[in-house]
Amino acid sequence: MLLNASAKAALSTAAAISVLLIPAAGSASATPSSVSGDTVTEAAESFDAKCRSNSRNYILKKYHRGPRFFTLRCGTSTWGWKHIKLRHGWNSTMDRKIGAAIWSGDPNGRGGYSTYANQCPRVEKFRTIIGTPAGTNDLLTAYRVDRSAAAAPSVAAC
């Protein structure tokens, strides 16, 4: 009988926890996102507003690589956030890929960092380029690439 009571208590606790973890239908976390990744995120709208009211040198975000950091400035149509938004698209996926490339990517020989597919030969998947007219530690551009990394510096042979 004692075993049944503790089993019932455990099931009741598990049910209560699962209710807390599953978002309600009207909550923001339950709202479905676009599968294509082309949606404008809150950050994009916020960045757009900040860049309208500030200069091209305004720092929107800092990406870290150990103790160093690289800045994303408003920029222009040829560099920075405005360039990335216009030429390559801006959304939360782009932001995450930039952060991952800078944080843990390999130097790409273009003054930035790249991430690669886990295969041999290595295939570069995403590239950042650092260095703008506003500063040497600023993000010039970032974009998705699909080409063999034969010409890129190799970290280890396959």
mmCIF file with all atom_site columns, C-alpha atoms in Angstrom:
data_model
loop_
_atom_site.group_PDB
_atom_site.id
_atom_site.type_symbol
_atom_site.label_atom_id
_atom_site.label_alt_id
_atom_site.label_comp_id
_atom_site.label_asym_id
_atom_site.label_entity_id
_atom_site.label_seq_id
_atom_site.pdbx_PDB_ins_code
_atom_site.Cartn_x
_atom_site.Cartn_y
_atom_site.Cartn_z
_atom_site.occupancy
_atom_site.B_iso_or_equiv
_atom_site.pdbx_formal_charge
_atom_site.auth_seq_id
_atom_site.auth_comp_id
_atom_site.auth_asym_id
_atom_site.auth_atom_id
_atom_site.pdbx_PDB_model_num
ATOM 1   C CA . MET A 1 1   ? 0.000  0.000  0.000   1.00 0.00 ? 1   MET A CA 1
ATOM 2   C CA . LEU A 1 2   ? 2.872  2.364  0.858   1.00 0.00 ? 2   LEU A CA 1
ATOM 3   C CA . LEU A 1 3   ? 4.406  1.630  -2.550  1.00 0.00 ? 3   LEU A CA 1
ATOM 4   C CA . ASN A 1 4   ? 1.175  2.640  -4.314  1.00 0.00 ? 4   ASN A CA 1
ATOM 5   C CA . ALA A 1 5   ? 1.043  5.933  -2.384  1.00 0.00 ? 5   ALA A CA 1
ATOM 6   C CA . SER A 1 6   ? 4.625  6.869  -3.302  1.00 0.00 ? 6   SER A CA 1
ATOM 7   C CA . ALA A 1 7   ? 4.062  5.869  -6.937  1.00 0.00 ? 7   ALA A CA 1
ATOM 8   C CA . LYS A 1 8   ? 0.961  8.068  -7.074  1.00 0.00 ? 8   LYS A CA 1
ATOM 9   C CA . ALA A 1 9   ? 2.887  10.968 -5.527  1.00 0.00 ? 9   ALA A CA 1
ATOM 10  C CA . ALA A 1 10  ? 5.702  10.548 -8.068  1.00 0.00 ? 10  ALA A CA 1
ATOM 11  C CA . LEU A 1 11  ? 3.240  10.509 -10.973 1.00 0.00 ? 11  LEU A CA 1
ATOM 12  C CA . SER A 1 12  ? 1.448  13.551 -9.626  1.00 0.00 ? 12  SER A CA 1
ATOM 13  C CA . THR A 1 13  ? 4.747  15.443 -9.296  1.00 0.00 ? 13  THR A CA 1
ATOM 14  C CA . ALA A 1 14  ? 5.800  14.446 -12.824 1.00 0.00 ? 14  ALA A CA 1
ATOM 15  C CA . ALA A 1 15  ? 2.475  15.634 -14.234 1.00 0.00 ? 15  ALA A CA 1
ATOM 16  C CA . ALA A 1 16  ? 2.783  18.973 -12.435 1.00 0.00 ? 16  ALA A CA 1
ATOM 17  C CA . ILE A 1 17  ? 6.316  19.483 -13.747 1.00 0.00 ? 17  ILE A CA 1
ATOM 18  C CA . SER A 1 18  ? 5.311  18.632 -17.330 1.00 0.00 ? 18  SER A CA 1
ATOM 19  C CA . VAL A 1 19  ? 2.506  21.202 -17.172 1.00 0.00 ? 19  VAL A CA 1
ATOM 20  C CA . LEU A 1 20  ? 5.077  23.818 -16.204 1.00 0.00 ? 20  LEU A CA 1
ATOM 21  C CA . LEU A 1 21  ? 7.377  22.868 -19.080 1.00 0.00 ? 21  LEU A CA 1
ATOM 22  C CA . ILE A 1 22  ? 4.766  22.828 -21.857 1.00 0.00 ? 22  ILE A CA 1
ATOM 23  C CA . PRO A 1 23  ? 3.883  26.377 -22.936 1.00 0.00 ? 23  PRO A CA 1
ATOM 24  C CA . ALA A 1 24  ? 0.263  27.414 -23.030 1.00 0.00 ? 24  ALA A CA 1
ATOM 25  C CA . ALA A 1 25  ? -1.337 27.921 -26.442 1.00 0.00 ? 25  ALA A CA 1
ATOM 26  C CA . GLY A 1 26  ? -1.456 31.715 -26.117 1.00 0.00 ? 26  GLY A CA 1
ATOM 27  C CA . SER A 1 27  ? 2.038  32.152 -24.695 1.00 0.00 ? 27  SER A CA 1
ATOM 28  C CA . ALA A 1 28  ? 4.887  33.710 -26.663 1.00 0.00 ? 28  ALA A CA 1
ATOM 29  C CA . SER A 1 29  ? 6.998  30.545 -26.400 1.00 0.00 ? 29  SER A CA 1
ATOM 30  C CA . ALA A 1 30  ? 4.196  28.472 -27.949 1.00 0.00 ? 30  ALA A CA 1
ATOM 31  C CA . THR A 1 31  ? 3.973  30.732 -31.006 1.00 0.00 ? 31  THR A CA 1
ATOM 32  C CA . PRO A 1 32  ? 5.282  28.814 -34.026 1.00 0.00 ? 32  PRO A CA 1
ATOM 33  C CA . SER A 1 33  ? 8.230  30.283 -35.866 1.00 0.00 ? 33  SER A CA 1
ATOM 34  C CA . SER A 1 34  ? 8.794  30.287 -39.590 1.00 0.00 ? 34  SER A CA 1
ATOM 35  C CA . VAL A 1 35  ? 10.457 27.163 -40.932 1.00 0.00 ? 35  VAL A CA 1
ATOM 36  C CA . SER A 1 36  ? 12.260 29.094 -43.673 1.00 0.00 ? 36  SER A CA 1
ATOM 37  C CA . GLY A 1 37  ? 14.250 31.246 -41.242 1.00 0.00 ? 37  GLY A CA 1
ATOM 38  C CA . ASP A 1 38  ? 13.361 34.402 -43.170 1.00 0.00 ? 38  ASP A CA 1
ATOM 39  C CA . THR A 1 39  ? 11.353 35.985 -40.389 1.00 0.00 ? 39  THR A CA 1
ATOM 40  C CA . VAL A 1 40  ? 12.346 39.306 -38.928 1.00 0.00 ? 40  VAL A CA 1
ATOM 41  C CA . THR A 1 41  ? 13.294 38.827 -35.299 1.00 0.00 ? 41  THR A CA 1
ATOM 42  C CA . GLU A 1 42  ? 12.790 41.238 -32.438 1.00 0.00 ? 42  GLU A CA 1
ATOM 43  C CA . ALA A 1 43  ? 16.541 41.908 -32.528 1.00 0.00 ? 43  ALA A CA 1
ATOM 44  C CA . ALA A 1 44  ? 16.354 42.834 -36.214 1.00 0.00 ? 44  ALA A CA 1
ATOM 45  C CA . GLU A 1 45  ? 13.567 45.323 -35.538 1.00 0.00 ? 45  GLU A CA 1
ATOM 46  C CA . SER A 1 46  ? 15.462 46.677 -32.544 1.00 0.00 ? 46  SER A CA 1
ATOM 47  C CA . PHE A 1 47  ? 18.720 46.893 -34.527 1.00 0.00 ? 47  PHE A CA 1
ATOM 48  C CA . ASP A 1 48  ? 16.894 48.651 -37.355 1.00 0.00 ? 48  ASP A CA 1
ATOM 49  C CA . ALA A 1 49  ? 15.483 51.235 -34.934 1.00 0.00 ? 49  ALA A CA 1
ATOM 50  C CA . LYS A 1 50  ? 18.883 51.765 -33.296 1.00 0.00 ? 50  LYS A CA 1
ATOM 51  C CA . CYS A 1 51  ? 20.612 52.214 -36.642 1.00 0.00 ? 51  CYS A CA 1
ATOM 52  C CA . ARG A 1 52  ? 17.992 54.740 -37.799 1.00 0.00 ? 52  ARG A CA 1
ATOM 53  C CA . SER A 1 53  ? 18.689 56.927 -34.773 1.00 0.00 ? 53  SER A CA 1
ATOM 54  C CA . ASN A 1 54  ? 22.476 56.424 -34.502 1.00 0.00 ? 54  ASN A CA 1
ATOM 55  C CA . SER A 1 55  ? 25.532 56.692 -36.739 1.00 0.00 ? 55  SER A CA 1
ATOM 56  C CA . ARG A 1 56  ? 27.062 53.895 -38.789 1.00 0.00 ? 56  ARG A CA 1
ATOM 57  C CA . ASN A 1 57  ? 29.685 53.464 -36.040 1.00 0.00 ? 57  ASN A CA 1
ATOM 58  C CA . TYR A 1 58  ? 27.089 52.607 -33.381 1.00 0.00 ? 58  TYR A CA 1
ATOM 59  C CA . ILE A 1 59  ? 27.871 49.231 -31.752 1.00 0.00 ? 59  ILE A CA 1
ATOM 60  C CA . LEU A 1 60  ? 24.875 46.890 -31.829 1.00 0.00 ? 60  LEU A CA 1
ATOM 61  C CA . LYS A 1 61  ? 26.456 43.760 -30.391 1.00 0.00 ? 61  LYS A CA 1
ATOM 62  C CA . LYS A 1 62  ? 29.725 42.222 -29.220 1.00 0.00 ? 62  LYS A CA 1
ATOM 63  C CA . TYR A 1 63  ? 30.766 38.680 -30.151 1.00 0.00 ? 63  TYR A CA 1
ATOM 64  C CA . HIS A 1 64  ? 33.399 37.078 -27.920 1.00 0.00 ? 64  HIS A CA 1
ATOM 65  C CA . ARG A 1 65  ? 36.326 34.782 -28.652 1.00 0.00 ? 65  ARG A CA 1
ATOM 66  C CA . GLY A 1 66  ? 37.994 34.099 -25.337 1.00 0.00 ? 66  GLY A CA 1
ATOM 67  C CA . PRO A 1 67  ? 39.061 37.416 -23.828 1.00 0.00 ? 67  PRO A CA 1
ATOM 68  C CA . ARG A 1 68  ? 38.803 39.217 -27.201 1.00 0.00 ? 68  ARG A CA 1
ATOM 69  C CA . PHE A 1 69  ? 35.602 40.576 -28.675 1.00 0.00 ? 69  PHE A CA 1
ATOM 70  C CA . PHE A 1 70  ? 34.460 41.655 -32.109 1.00 0.00 ? 70  PHE A CA 1
ATOM 71  C CA . THR A 1 71  ? 31.789 44.283 -32.633 1.00 0.00 ? 71  THR A CA 1
ATOM 72  C CA . LEU A 1 72  ? 28.829 44.433 -34.962 1.00 0.00 ? 72  LEU A CA 1
ATOM 73  C CA . ARG A 1 73  ? 28.236 48.057 -35.919 1.00 0.00 ? 73  ARG A CA 1
ATOM 74  C CA . CYS A 1 74  ? 25.296 49.538 -37.819 1.00 0.00 ? 74  CYS A CA 1
ATOM 75  C CA . GLY A 1 75  ? 27.574 50.050 -40.799 1.00 0.00 ? 75  GLY A CA 1
ATOM 76  C CA . THR A 1 76  ? 26.535 50.845 -44.355 1.00 0.00 ? 76  THR A CA 1
ATOM 77  C CA . SER A 1 77  ? 25.327 48.945 -47.386 1.00 0.00 ? 77  SER A CA 1
ATOM 78  C CA . THR A 1 78  ? 28.902 47.662 -47.860 1.00 0.00 ? 78  THR A CA 1
ATOM 79  C CA . TRP A 1 79  ? 29.816 46.598 -44.306 1.00 0.00 ? 79  TRP A CA 1
ATOM 80  C CA . GLY A 1 80  ? 28.343 45.848 -40.875 1.00 0.00 ? 80  GLY A CA 1
ATOM 81  C CA . TRP A 1 81  ? 24.784 45.011 -39.861 1.00 0.00 ? 81  TRP A CA 1
ATOM 82  C CA . LYS A 1 82  ? 23.101 46.976 -42.657 1.00 0.00 ? 82  LYS A CA 1
ATOM 83  C CA . HIS A 1 83  ? 25.203 45.127 -45.243 1.00 0.00 ? 83  HIS A CA 1
ATOM 84  C CA . ILE A 1 84  ? 24.514 41.703 -43.701 1.00 0.00 ? 84  ILE A CA 1
ATOM 85  C CA . LYS A 1 85  ? 20.783 42.444 -43.484 1.00 0.00 ? 85  LYS A CA 1
ATOM 86  C CA . LEU A 1 86  ? 20.571 43.660 -47.099 1.00 0.00 ? 86  LEU A CA 1
ATOM 87  C CA . ARG A 1 87  ? 22.848 41.128 -48.791 1.00 0.00 ? 87  ARG A CA 1
ATOM 88  C CA . HIS A 1 88  ? 22.608 37.984 -46.663 1.00 0.00 ? 88  HIS A CA 1
ATOM 89  C CA . GLY A 1 89  ? 19.512 38.377 -44.489 1.00 0.00 ? 89  GLY A CA 1
ATOM 90  C CA . TRP A 1 90  ? 19.306 38.856 -40.750 1.00 0.00 ? 90  TRP A CA 1
ATOM 91  C CA . ASN A 1 91  ? 17.512 36.595 -38.292 1.00 0.00 ? 91  ASN A CA 1
ATOM 92  C CA . SER A 1 92  ? 18.271 34.729 -35.082 1.00 0.00 ? 92  SER A CA 1
ATOM 93  C CA . THR A 1 93  ? 19.917 31.903 -37.049 1.00 0.00 ? 93  THR A CA 1
ATOM 94  C CA . MET A 1 94  ? 22.342 34.332 -38.693 1.00 0.00 ? 94  MET A CA 1
ATOM 95  C CA . ASP A 1 95  ? 23.124 35.829 -35.289 1.00 0.00 ? 95  ASP A CA 1
ATOM 96  C CA . ARG A 1 96  ? 23.805 32.350 -33.802 1.00 0.00 ? 96  ARG A CA 1
ATOM 97  C CA . LYS A 1 97  ? 25.995 31.337 -36.736 1.00 0.00 ? 97  LYS A CA 1
ATOM 98  C CA . ILE A 1 98  ? 28.069 34.509 -36.411 1.00 0.00 ? 98  ILE A CA 1
ATOM 99  C CA . GLY A 1 99  ? 28.487 33.880 -32.692 1.00 0.00 ? 99  GLY A CA 1
ATOM 100 C CA . ALA A 1 100 ? 29.497 30.241 -33.259 1.00 0.00 ? 100 ALA A CA 1
ATOM 101 C CA . ALA A 1 101 ? 31.972 31.087 -36.030 1.00 0.00 ? 101 ALA A CA 1
ATOM 102 C CA . ILE A 1 102 ? 33.663 33.768 -33.957 1.00 0.00 ? 102 ILE A CA 1
ATOM 103 C CA . TRP A 1 103 ? 33.611 31.811 -30.692 1.00 0.00 ? 103 TRP A CA 1
ATOM 104 C CA . SER A 1 104 ? 34.797 28.419 -31.917 1.00 0.00 ? 104 SER A CA 1
ATOM 105 C CA . GLY A 1 105 ? 35.452 28.632 -35.662 1.00 0.00 ? 105 GLY A CA 1
ATOM 106 C CA . ASP A 1 106 ? 38.820 28.321 -37.366 1.00 0.00 ? 106 ASP A CA 1
ATOM 107 C CA . PRO A 1 107 ? 40.701 31.318 -38.785 1.00 0.00 ? 107 PRO A CA 1
ATOM 108 C CA . ASN A 1 108 ? 39.792 31.491 -42.479 1.00 0.00 ? 108 ASN A CA 1
ATOM 109 C CA . GLY A 1 109 ? 42.629 33.523 -43.969 1.00 0.00 ? 109 GLY A CA 1
ATOM 110 C CA . ARG A 1 110 ? 40.253 36.425 -44.692 1.00 0.00 ? 110 ARG A CA 1
ATOM 111 C CA . GLY A 1 111 ? 40.680 38.084 -41.311 1.00 0.00 ? 111 GLY A CA 1
ATOM 112 C CA . GLY A 1 112 ? 37.733 36.230 -39.800 1.00 0.00 ? 112 GLY A CA 1
ATOM 113 C CA . TYR A 1 113 ? 36.544 32.832 -38.649 1.00 0.00 ? 113 TYR A CA 1
ATOM 114 C CA . SER A 1 114 ? 34.677 30.016 -40.385 1.00 0.00 ? 114 SER A CA 1
ATOM 115 C CA . THR A 1 115 ? 32.783 26.900 -39.416 1.00 0.00 ? 115 THR A CA 1
ATOM 116 C CA . TYR A 1 116 ? 33.092 23.679 -41.384 1.00 0.00 ? 116 TYR A CA 1
ATOM 117 C CA . ALA A 1 117 ? 31.020 20.555 -41.987 1.00 0.00 ? 117 ALA A CA 1
ATOM 118 C CA . ASN A 1 118 ? 32.322 17.510 -40.156 1.00 0.00 ? 118 ASN A CA 1
ATOM 119 C CA . GLN A 1 119 ? 33.524 15.626 -43.219 1.00 0.00 ? 119 GLN A CA 1
ATOM 120 C CA . CYS A 1 120 ? 36.643 14.969 -45.242 1.00 0.00 ? 120 CYS A CA 1
ATOM 121 C CA . PRO A 1 121 ? 37.609 16.920 -47.243 1.00 0.00 ? 121 PRO A CA 1
ATOM 122 C CA . ARG A 1 122 ? 36.512 19.823 -45.092 1.00 0.00 ? 122 ARG A CA 1
ATOM 123 C CA . VAL A 1 123 ? 33.697 21.943 -46.490 1.00 0.00 ? 123 VAL A CA 1
ATOM 124 C CA . GLU A 1 124 ? 33.336 25.503 -45.276 1.00 0.00 ? 124 GLU A CA 1
ATOM 125 C CA . LYS A 1 125 ? 29.738 26.173 -44.214 1.00 0.00 ? 125 LYS A CA 1
ATOM 126 C CA . PHE A 1 126 ? 29.780 29.703 -42.778 1.00 0.00 ? 126 PHE A CA 1
ATOM 127 C CA . ARG A 1 127 ? 32.276 32.587 -42.941 1.00 0.00 ? 127 ARG A CA 1
ATOM 128 C CA . THR A 1 128 ? 32.811 35.844 -41.104 1.00 0.00 ? 128 THR A CA 1
ATOM 129 C CA . ILE A 1 129 ? 35.187 38.559 -42.240 1.00 0.00 ? 129 ILE A CA 1
ATOM 130 C CA . ILE A 1 130 ? 36.580 40.998 -39.694 1.00 0.00 ? 130 ILE A CA 1
ATOM 131 C CA . GLY A 1 131 ? 37.859 44.525 -40.349 1.00 0.00 ? 131 GLY A CA 1
ATOM 132 C CA . THR A 1 132 ? 35.900 47.584 -41.448 1.00 0.00 ? 132 THR A CA 1
ATOM 133 C CA . PRO A 1 133 ? 36.575 51.278 -42.100 1.00 0.00 ? 133 PRO A CA 1
ATOM 134 C CA . ALA A 1 134 ? 35.353 51.862 -38.528 1.00 0.00 ? 134 ALA A CA 1
ATOM 135 C CA . GLY A 1 135 ? 37.713 49.402 -36.824 1.00 0.00 ? 135 GLY A CA 1
ATOM 136 C CA . THR A 1 136 ? 39.939 46.351 -37.176 1.00 0.00 ? 136 THR A CA 1
ATOM 137 C CA . ASN A 1 137 ? 37.852 44.277 -34.717 1.00 0.00 ? 137 ASN A CA 1
ATOM 138 C CA . ASP A 1 138 ? 34.529 44.994 -36.421 1.00 0.00 ? 138 ASP A CA 1
ATOM 139 C CA . LEU A 1 139 ? 32.449 42.498 -38.373 1.00 0.00 ? 139 LEU A CA 1
ATOM 140 C CA . LEU A 1 140 ? 32.572 43.398 -42.075 1.00 0.00 ? 140 LEU A CA 1
ATOM 141 C CA . THR A 1 141 ? 30.254 40.638 -43.281 1.00 0.00 ? 141 THR A CA 1
ATOM 142 C CA . ALA A 1 142 ? 29.039 37.114 -42.579 1.00 0.00 ? 142 ALA A CA 1
ATOM 143 C CA . TYR A 1 143 ? 27.488 34.606 -44.946 1.00 0.00 ? 143 TYR A CA 1
ATOM 144 C CA . ARG A 1 144 ? 26.777 30.965 -45.699 1.00 0.00 ? 144 ARG A CA 1
ATOM 145 C CA . VAL A 1 145 ? 29.197 29.201 -48.074 1.00 0.00 ? 145 VAL A CA 1
ATOM 146 C CA . ASP A 1 146 ? 29.276 25.741 -49.638 1.00 0.00 ? 146 ASP A CA 1
ATOM 147 C CA . ARG A 1 147 ? 32.639 25.006 -51.108 1.00 0.00 ? 147 ARG A CA 1
ATOM 148 C CA . SER A 1 148 ? 35.629 22.799 -50.426 1.00 0.00 ? 148 SER A CA 1
ATOM 149 C CA . ALA A 1 149 ? 38.129 24.263 -48.014 1.00 0.00 ? 149 ALA A CA 1
ATOM 150 C CA . ALA A 1 150 ? 41.144 23.002 -49.979 1.00 0.00 ? 150 ALA A CA 1
ATOM 151 C CA . ALA A 1 151 ? 42.573 26.517 -50.307 1.00 0.00 ? 151 ALA A CA 1
ATOM 152 C CA . ALA A 1 152 ? 41.748 27.449 -46.704 1.00 0.00 ? 152 ALA A CA 1
ATOM 153 C CA . PRO A 1 153 ? 44.273 26.807 -43.944 1.00 0.00 ? 153 PRO A CA 1
ATOM 154 C CA . SER A 1 154 ? 43.928 23.258 -42.660 1.00 0.00 ? 154 SER A CA 1
ATOM 155 C CA . VAL A 1 155 ? 43.861 22.552 -38.922 1.00 0.00 ? 155 VAL A CA 1
ATOM 156 C CA . ALA A 1 156 ? 44.449 18.831 -39.333 1.00 0.00 ? 156 ALA A CA 1
ATOM 157 C CA . ALA A 1 157 ? 44.690 16.418 -42.237 1.00 0.00 ? 157 ALA A CA 1
ATOM 158 C CA . CYS A 1 158 ? 41.714 14.118 -42.854 1.00 0.00 ? 158 CYS A CA 1
#
